[in-house]
Amino acid sequence: MSVTVLIGAQWGDEGKGKVSCYLSQGARITARYSGGHNAGHTVIISGKKFKLHLIPSGVFYPETLAVLGNGMVIDPEALFEEIRALQESGYPCENIRISPFAHLIFPFHREIDVLMEKARGKNAIGTTRKGIGPAYADKAERTGIRVCDLLDKDRFNEKLRLNLEIKKERFSGLNGVLDIQLYTNFSERYVEKLIPYISDTSKIIQDAIRLDLPIICEGAQGMMLDLDFGTYPFVTSSAVTAGAVAVGLGIPPREVKKVIGIAKAYATRVGAGNFPTEEKDGVGVFLREHGNEYGTTTGRPRRCGWSDGLILKYGKKINGYSGLIITKLDVLTGLEEIKFCEAYQYKGGIFKEFPYDPAVFQEAVPVYRSFKGWDKEISHIRQRKDLPRACQEYLEFIEDYTETPIDLISVGEDRDQVIQS
Ligand code: IMP
């Protein structure tokens, strides 16, 4: 089993950081294949909390390489801030490897992100304002500047000049950040620091595949934020699904042996876009406070609600989950009733599969199955058979409904608070 892919099965924030950190123990490589510092992966090791945005969790293990793949967009300022914080905590970061083909995020991308959101008005996406969309737009438009461009000052300056000229034409309100003088030292400032990390990452990965060494591909965001299959336009600007691993890291698709969908025992969403199972008061507030549902990257309160089975099934079809990991099960402790959406009702009809028509999703009314809650604390439990009966019934239902086994259950914040199932 050399290549395992971890996919967020909902709208992001499923606890991928913790799970990836747990599964990366003994891995040769942990790799990110898409997104940028819009992601926020929280990892707690022996009570100490780390927030990772760009760097995969393999960074904590000296024998593991932490790869930032070509499919990512990298803000050097954010990257070096993250490296600094890790080094201060005793992690030297010498195991980080960055693809020369990853694209760079500049301050003007962040400004354009803000400007675009303002222009969208009531249709704003609620982006993280990190410049992710504008950087991927440059990539698709072929004006993007890549990590490898930093290696040649003249090439870098010429590409930047062209990019800024185009931006000036389009964004007249942005003069401040479009002044080339601002970036005169950019390549000098970052290139020396970046050089030690730049590597032929797809070769490193392929070499590890040849030796059958374990590789964990750490998805960012979640299935429903995927640019193609998510709830467009309320999505991120990159591919999130398992297929993106091939493109974002240079892994031949047939080498992917295992795809794991990670889902909370309930659901959350940040930013705009419909969320049929959202609970605005009562249970929603309970979940937010008990689950500390505030964004790792932006601090925004997350919208909370019940688990949506249609999304889990849809994600299974697109990604081919071989197993599920259920996180934050302990957060449900204390609720009298737990609900799980097993169909949508729309204009008198019942949908048992995720609808392709956005109008249906927009007005879908969830059809719930109800489960008994439990009030016994479960964070200390390490065997599934020791969980309260009601809790086991809820998990068994999820397995039956999704026709997917649950491989691992997370019952607390710490990396090691897990139940191998
Ligand atoms: P962007 O990726 O910053 O362009 O934001 C697009 C949408 O994706 C917004 O609704 C964000 O809140 C959401 N989003 C982006 N990254 C994450 C994440 O890591 N977790 C949860 N939501 C995210």
Coordinates of C-alpha atoms and ligand atoms in Angstrom, one line a residue:
M1 CA 0.0 0.0 0.0
S2 CA 2.3 2.8 -0.9
V3 CA 0.1 5.7 -1.8
T4 CA -2.8 6.7 0.5
V5 CA -4.9 9.8 -0.1
L6 CA -6.8 11.6 2.6
I7 CA -9.8 13.6 1.4
G8 CA -12.0 15.9 3.4
A9 CA -15.5 14.4 2.8
Q10 CA -17.5 17.5 3.7
W11 CA -16.7 21.3 3.4
G12 CA -13.2 21.2 4.9
D13 CA -12.1 21.4 8.5
E14 CA -12.9 17.7 9.1
G15 CA -9.8 17.2 11.2
K16 CA -7.4 16.1 8.3
G17 CA -4.4 17.6 10.1
K18 CA -4.8 15.4 13.2
V19 CA -5.5 12.3 11.1
S20 CA -2.7 12.9 8.7
C21 CA -0.3 13.5 11.6
Y22 CA -1.4 10.2 13.2
L23 CA -1.2 8.2 9.9
S24 CA 2.1 9.8 8.9
Q25 CA 4.0 8.1 11.7
G26 CA 6.3 5.8 9.8
A27 CA 5.5 7.2 6.4
R28 CA 8.3 8.1 4.0
I29 CA 6.4 11.1 2.5
T30 CA 3.5 13.3 3.5
A31 CA 2.5 15.5 0.6
R32 CA 0.1 18.3 -0.1
Y33 CA -1.2 18.4 -3.7
S34 CA -3.5 21.4 -3.9
G35 CA -4.6 24.6 -2.2
G36 CA -2.5 27.0 -0.2
H37 CA -2.6 28.7 3.2
N38 CA -6.4 28.9 2.9
A39 CA -6.1 25.5 4.6
G40 CA -5.8 25.3 8.4
H41 CA -4.7 22.0 9.8
T42 CA -4.6 21.8 13.6
V43 CA -2.3 19.2 15.2
I44 CA -1.9 18.6 18.9
I45 CA 1.1 16.5 20.0
S46 CA 1.4 15.8 23.7
G47 CA -0.8 18.8 24.5
K48 CA 1.1 21.3 22.3
K49 CA -1.0 22.8 19.6
F50 CA 0.3 23.5 16.1
K51 CA -1.5 25.2 13.2
L52 CA -0.3 24.2 9.8
H53 CA -1.5 26.0 6.7
L54 CA 1.0 25.0 4.0
I55 CA 3.3 22.4 5.4
P56 CA 2.1 18.8 5.6
S57 CA 2.1 17.1 9.0
G58 CA 5.0 14.8 8.1
V59 CA 7.2 17.8 9.1
F60 CA 7.0 16.5 12.7
Y61 CA 8.8 13.3 11.9
P62 CA 12.5 13.6 10.9
E63 CA 12.4 10.4 8.7
T64 CA 9.4 11.7 6.8
L65 CA 9.7 14.1 3.9
A66 CA 7.1 16.9 4.0
V67 CA 6.3 17.7 0.3
L68 CA 4.6 20.8 -1.0
G69 CA 3.5 19.7 -4.5
N70 CA 3.3 21.5 -7.8
G71 CA -0.5 21.7 -7.5
M72 CA -0.2 24.2 -4.6
V73 CA -0.1 27.9 -4.5
I74 CA 2.5 29.2 -2.1
D75 CA 2.7 32.6 -0.3
P76 CA 6.4 32.8 0.7
E77 CA 5.6 35.2 3.6
A78 CA 3.1 32.7 5.0
L79 CA 5.5 29.8 4.4
F80 CA 8.4 31.3 6.2
E81 CA 6.2 32.4 9.1
E82 CA 5.1 28.8 9.4
I83 CA 8.6 27.5 9.2
R84 CA 9.8 30.0 11.8
A85 CA 7.0 28.9 14.3
L86 CA 7.9 25.3 13.8
Q87 CA 11.6 25.9 14.2
E88 CA 11.0 27.8 17.4
S89 CA 9.2 24.7 18.7
G90 CA 12.1 22.5 18.0
Y91 CA 11.2 21.2 14.5
P92 CA 14.1 22.0 12.2
C93 CA 12.1 21.7 9.0
E94 CA 15.0 20.2 7.1
N95 CA 12.7 17.6 5.8
I96 CA 10.5 20.1 3.7
R97 CA 10.7 19.7 -0.1
I98 CA 9.0 22.2 -2.4
S99 CA 8.1 21.6 -6.0
P100 CA 9.7 24.1 -8.4
F101 CA 6.4 24.1 -10.4
A102 CA 4.2 25.3 -7.5
H103 CA 2.9 28.8 -8.1
L104 CA 3.6 31.8 -6.0
I105 CA 1.1 34.1 -4.2
F106 CA 2.0 37.8 -4.1
P107 CA 0.5 40.6 -2.1
F108 CA -1.4 41.8 -5.1
H109 CA -3.2 38.4 -5.3
R110 CA -4.5 38.9 -1.8
E111 CA -5.7 42.5 -2.7
I112 CA -7.4 41.2 -5.8
D113 CA -9.2 38.5 -3.7
V114 CA -10.6 41.2 -1.4
L115 CA -11.6 43.4 -4.4
M116 CA -13.3 40.6 -6.2
E117 CA -15.3 39.7 -3.0
K118 CA -16.4 43.3 -2.7
A119 CA -17.4 43.3 -6.4
R120 CA -19.5 40.1 -5.9
G121 CA -21.6 42.0 -3.3
K122 CA -24.3 39.8 -2.0
N123 CA -23.0 36.9 -4.0
A124 CA -19.6 37.0 -2.2
I125 CA -18.1 33.5 -1.8
G126 CA -16.7 34.3 1.6
T127 CA -13.1 33.4 0.6
T128 CA -10.3 33.3 3.1
R129 CA -8.8 36.4 1.3
K130 CA -5.5 34.7 1.0
G131 CA -5.2 35.3 -2.7
I132 CA -5.9 31.7 -3.6
G133 CA -8.4 32.2 -6.5
P134 CA -6.4 35.0 -8.1
A135 CA -3.2 33.0 -8.0
Y136 CA -4.9 29.9 -9.6
A137 CA -6.4 32.3 -12.2
D138 CA -2.9 33.5 -13.1
K139 CA -1.8 29.8 -13.4
A140 CA -4.7 29.0 -15.8
E141 CA -4.1 32.2 -17.7
R142 CA -0.4 31.4 -18.0
T143 CA 0.9 34.6 -16.4
G144 CA 1.6 32.9 -13.1
I145 CA 5.0 33.0 -11.5
R146 CA 6.4 29.7 -10.2
V147 CA 8.9 28.8 -7.5
C148 CA 11.5 27.9 -10.1
D149 CA 11.3 31.5 -11.5
L150 CA 12.9 32.8 -8.4
L151 CA 16.1 31.0 -9.4
D152 CA 16.6 33.4 -12.3
K153 CA 16.4 37.0 -11.3
D154 CA 15.9 38.3 -14.9
R155 CA 13.3 35.8 -15.8
F156 CA 11.5 36.5 -12.5
N157 CA 11.5 40.3 -13.0
E158 CA 10.3 40.0 -16.6
K159 CA 7.4 37.7 -15.7
L160 CA 6.5 39.9 -12.8
R161 CA 6.6 43.0 -15.0
L162 CA 4.3 41.4 -17.5
N163 CA 1.9 40.2 -14.8
L164 CA 1.8 43.6 -13.2
E165 CA 1.1 45.4 -16.5
I166 CA -1.9 43.1 -17.1
K167 CA -3.2 43.6 -13.6
K168 CA -2.9 47.4 -14.0
E169 CA -5.1 47.3 -17.0
R170 CA -7.7 45.3 -15.2
F171 CA -7.7 46.6 -11.6
S172 CA -7.4 50.3 -11.6
G173 CA -8.1 50.5 -7.9
L174 CA -5.0 48.5 -7.0
N175 CA -2.1 50.9 -7.8
G176 CA -0.4 50.5 -4.4
V177 CA 0.3 46.8 -4.7
L178 CA 1.0 46.9 -8.4
D179 CA 4.1 49.1 -8.2
I180 CA 7.0 47.0 -9.4
Q181 CA 9.3 48.8 -7.0
L182 CA 7.6 46.9 -4.2
Y183 CA 8.9 43.7 -5.6
T184 CA 12.4 44.7 -6.5
N185 CA 14.0 42.7 -3.7
F186 CA 11.4 39.9 -3.8
S187 CA 13.5 37.3 -5.5
E188 CA 16.6 38.2 -3.4
R189 CA 14.5 38.2 -0.2
Y190 CA 13.1 34.7 -0.8
V191 CA 15.3 32.8 -3.1
E192 CA 18.2 32.2 -0.7
K193 CA 15.7 30.9 1.9
L194 CA 13.8 28.8 -0.6
I195 CA 16.7 27.2 -2.4
P196 CA 17.4 24.6 0.3
Y197 CA 13.8 23.3 0.0
I198 CA 13.4 23.2 -3.8
S199 CA 13.5 19.7 -5.1
D200 CA 12.2 17.6 -7.9
T201 CA 9.3 16.4 -5.8
S202 CA 7.6 14.2 -8.4
K203 CA 10.9 12.3 -8.7
I204 CA 11.2 12.0 -4.9
I205 CA 7.7 10.5 -4.8
Q206 CA 8.2 8.2 -7.7
D207 CA 11.4 6.8 -6.2
A208 CA 9.5 6.2 -2.9
I209 CA 6.7 4.4 -4.9
R210 CA 9.3 2.2 -6.6
L211 CA 10.6 1.1 -3.2
D212 CA 7.0 0.7 -2.0
L213 CA 7.5 3.1 0.9
P214 CA 4.3 4.6 2.5
I215 CA 3.2 7.9 1.1
I216 CA 0.3 10.0 2.6
C217 CA -1.3 12.6 0.3
E218 CA -2.9 15.2 2.5
G219 CA -6.0 16.7 0.9
A220 CA -6.9 20.3 1.7
Q221 CA -10.4 21.8 2.0
G222 CA -13.2 19.2 1.4
M223 CA -15.0 17.4 -1.4
M224 CA -17.8 19.9 -1.5
L225 CA -15.4 22.8 -2.1
D226 CA -13.9 21.1 -5.1
L227 CA -13.8 23.4 -8.2
D228 CA -15.6 20.9 -10.4
F229 CA -17.7 18.7 -8.1
G230 CA -18.4 21.0 -5.2
T231 CA -21.2 23.5 -4.7
Y232 CA -19.9 25.9 -7.4
P233 CA -19.4 28.9 -7.3
F234 CA -19.1 28.6 -3.5
V235 CA -16.0 26.5 -3.8
T236 CA -12.2 26.9 -3.7
S237 CA -10.2 27.4 -6.8
S238 CA -8.4 24.1 -7.0
A239 CA -9.2 20.4 -7.4
V240 CA -9.7 18.7 -4.0
T241 CA -10.7 15.2 -5.1
A242 CA -8.5 12.1 -5.2
G243 CA -7.9 12.5 -8.9
A244 CA -6.1 15.8 -8.2
V245 CA -3.2 13.8 -6.6
A246 CA -2.1 12.7 -10.0
V247 CA -1.9 16.2 -11.3
G248 CA -0.8 18.0 -8.1
L249 CA 2.1 15.7 -7.3
G250 CA 2.9 13.8 -10.5
I251 CA 1.7 10.5 -9.2
P252 CA 0.6 8.0 -11.9
P253 CA -3.1 7.4 -11.1
R254 CA -2.8 3.6 -10.9
E255 CA -0.3 4.0 -8.0
V256 CA -3.0 5.3 -5.7
K257 CA -3.9 2.3 -3.6
K258 CA -6.1 3.7 -0.8
V259 CA -8.5 6.7 -0.6
I260 CA -9.8 7.6 2.8
G261 CA -12.7 10.0 3.3
I262 CA -12.5 12.0 6.5
A263 CA -15.8 13.3 7.9
K264 CA -16.9 14.9 11.2
A265 CA -19.6 13.1 13.1
Y266 CA -21.6 16.2 12.3
A267 CA -21.1 18.9 9.6
T268 CA -19.7 22.4 9.4
R269 CA -19.2 24.9 6.7
V270 CA -17.4 28.3 6.5
G271 CA -18.1 31.0 3.9
A272 CA -21.2 31.3 1.8
G273 CA -23.2 28.6 0.0
N274 CA -26.1 26.5 0.9
F275 CA -25.9 24.0 3.8
P276 CA -29.2 22.1 4.0
T277 CA -28.5 20.4 7.3
E278 CA -27.3 23.7 9.0
E279 CA -28.7 24.3 12.5
K280 CA -28.7 28.0 13.3
D281 CA -29.6 27.9 17.0
G282 CA -29.7 25.2 19.7
V283 CA -27.8 22.3 18.3
G284 CA -25.8 24.5 16.0
V285 CA -24.5 26.6 19.0
F286 CA -23.9 23.4 21.0
L287 CA -21.7 22.0 18.2
R288 CA -19.8 25.2 17.7
E289 CA -19.0 25.6 21.4
H290 CA -18.3 22.0 22.2
G291 CA -16.4 21.4 19.0
N292 CA -14.6 24.8 19.1
E293 CA -15.8 25.4 15.6
Y294 CA -13.9 28.6 14.7
G295 CA -11.7 28.8 11.6
T296 CA -8.0 27.9 12.1
T297 CA -7.1 30.2 9.3
T298 CA -9.5 33.1 9.6
G299 CA -11.0 32.7 13.1
R300 CA -14.5 32.9 11.6
P301 CA -17.3 31.0 13.5
R302 CA -18.1 27.9 11.4
R303 CA -21.7 27.2 10.5
C304 CA -22.7 23.9 12.2
G305 CA -25.3 21.2 11.6
W306 CA -26.1 17.5 11.2
S307 CA -24.2 15.1 9.0
D308 CA -25.3 14.9 5.4
G309 CA -25.3 11.4 4.0
L310 CA -25.9 12.4 0.4
I311 CA -22.6 14.2 0.4
L312 CA -20.7 11.3 1.9
K313 CA -22.2 9.0 -0.8
Y314 CA -21.5 11.5 -3.5
G315 CA -17.9 11.8 -2.3
K316 CA -17.5 8.1 -2.3
K317 CA -18.5 7.9 -5.9
I318 CA -16.1 10.6 -7.1
N319 CA -13.2 9.6 -4.9
G320 CA -13.7 5.9 -4.4
Y321 CA -13.3 5.9 -0.6
S322 CA -12.0 2.6 0.6
G323 CA -12.6 3.6 4.1
L324 CA -13.9 6.5 6.3
I325 CA -12.5 8.2 9.3
I326 CA -15.0 9.8 11.6
T327 CA -13.7 12.7 13.6
K328 CA -15.0 14.7 16.6
L329 CA -17.3 12.0 17.7
D330 CA -16.8 13.1 21.3
V331 CA -18.4 16.5 20.5
L332 CA -21.8 14.8 20.2
T333 CA -21.6 13.6 23.8
G334 CA -24.5 15.2 25.8
L335 CA -27.0 15.5 23.0
E336 CA -30.3 13.7 23.5
E337 CA -30.9 13.1 19.9
I338 CA -28.6 12.9 16.9
K339 CA -29.8 13.3 13.3
F340 CA -28.4 12.1 10.0
C341 CA -29.7 13.4 6.7
E342 CA -30.5 10.4 4.4
A343 CA -32.4 12.2 1.6
Y344 CA -33.5 15.6 0.4
Q345 CA -37.0 16.7 -0.2
Y346 CA -37.6 19.2 -3.0
K347 CA -41.0 20.3 -4.4
G348 CA -42.7 17.1 -3.3
G349 CA -40.0 14.8 -4.7
I350 CA -37.4 12.8 -2.8
F351 CA -33.7 12.8 -3.7
K352 CA -31.6 10.0 -2.4
E353 CA -28.5 11.1 -4.3
F354 CA -26.8 14.4 -4.4
P355 CA -28.6 16.5 -7.1
Y356 CA -26.7 18.0 -10.0
D357 CA -29.1 20.9 -10.3
P358 CA -28.0 23.7 -8.0
A359 CA -31.6 24.8 -7.7
V360 CA -32.5 21.5 -6.0
F361 CA -29.6 21.8 -3.6
Q362 CA -30.4 25.4 -2.9
E363 CA -33.9 24.5 -1.6
A364 CA -33.4 21.0 -0.4
V365 CA -35.1 20.1 2.8
P366 CA -33.2 17.4 4.7
V367 CA -35.0 14.1 5.5
Y368 CA -33.5 12.9 8.8
R369 CA -33.1 9.6 10.5
S370 CA -33.0 10.1 14.3
F371 CA -30.6 8.3 16.7
K372 CA -30.5 8.2 20.5
G373 CA -27.7 10.3 22.0
W374 CA -25.3 9.4 24.8
D375 CA -24.0 11.3 27.8
K376 CA -21.0 9.2 28.8
E377 CA -17.6 10.8 28.2
I378 CA -15.8 8.9 25.3
S379 CA -12.5 10.8 24.8
H380 CA -10.5 8.2 26.8
I381 CA -12.0 5.2 25.0
R382 CA -9.5 3.3 22.6
Q383 CA -11.7 0.4 21.5
R384 CA -14.9 0.6 19.5
K385 CA -16.6 -2.1 21.5
D386 CA -16.2 0.1 24.6
L387 CA -18.2 3.0 23.1
P388 CA -21.8 3.5 24.4
R389 CA -24.3 1.4 22.5
A390 CA -26.1 4.4 21.1
C391 CA -22.8 5.7 19.7
Q392 CA -22.0 2.3 18.1
E393 CA -25.4 2.2 16.5
Y394 CA -24.8 5.6 14.9
L395 CA -21.4 4.5 13.5
E396 CA -22.9 1.2 12.2
F397 CA -25.6 3.1 10.4
I398 CA -23.0 5.4 8.7
E399 CA -21.1 2.3 7.5
D400 CA -24.3 0.7 6.2
Y401 CA -25.6 3.8 4.6
T402 CA -22.3 4.7 2.8
E403 CA -21.4 1.0 2.3
T404 CA -17.9 2.0 3.6
P405 CA -16.1 0.7 6.6
I406 CA -15.0 3.1 9.3
D407 CA -11.2 2.6 9.7
L408 CA -10.5 5.1 12.5
I409 CA -12.5 7.2 14.9
S410 CA -11.2 10.4 16.5
V411 CA -12.5 11.1 20.0
G412 CA -10.4 14.1 21.1
E413 CA -8.1 16.8 20.0
D414 CA -4.8 15.1 20.7
R415 CA -3.1 13.1 17.9
D416 CA -3.3 9.9 19.9
Q417 CA -7.0 10.2 21.0
V418 CA -8.2 7.7 18.3
I419 CA -9.9 4.3 18.1
Q420 CA -8.6 1.9 15.5
S421 CA -11.8 0.3 14.2
Ligands
IMP1 P1 -10.7 30.4 -0.9 O1 -10.2 29.0 -1.0 O2 -10.0 31.3 0.0 O3 -10.8 31.0 -2.3 O4 -12.2 30.3 -0.4 C1 -13.3 29.7 -1.1 C2 -14.3 29.0 -0.2 O5 -13.6 27.8 0.4 C3 -14.7 29.8 1.0 O6 -16.1 29.4 1.3 C4 -13.8 29.4 2.1 O7 -14.4 29.6 3.4 C5 -13.6 27.9 1.8 N1 -12.4 27.3 2.3 C6 -11.1 27.5 1.8 N2 -10.2 26.8 2.5 C7 -10.9 26.2 3.4 C8 -10.5 25.2 4.5 O8 -9.3 24.8 4.6 N3 -11.5 24.8 5.3 C9 -12.8 25.2 5.2 N4 -13.2 26.0 4.2 C10 -12.3 26.5 3.3

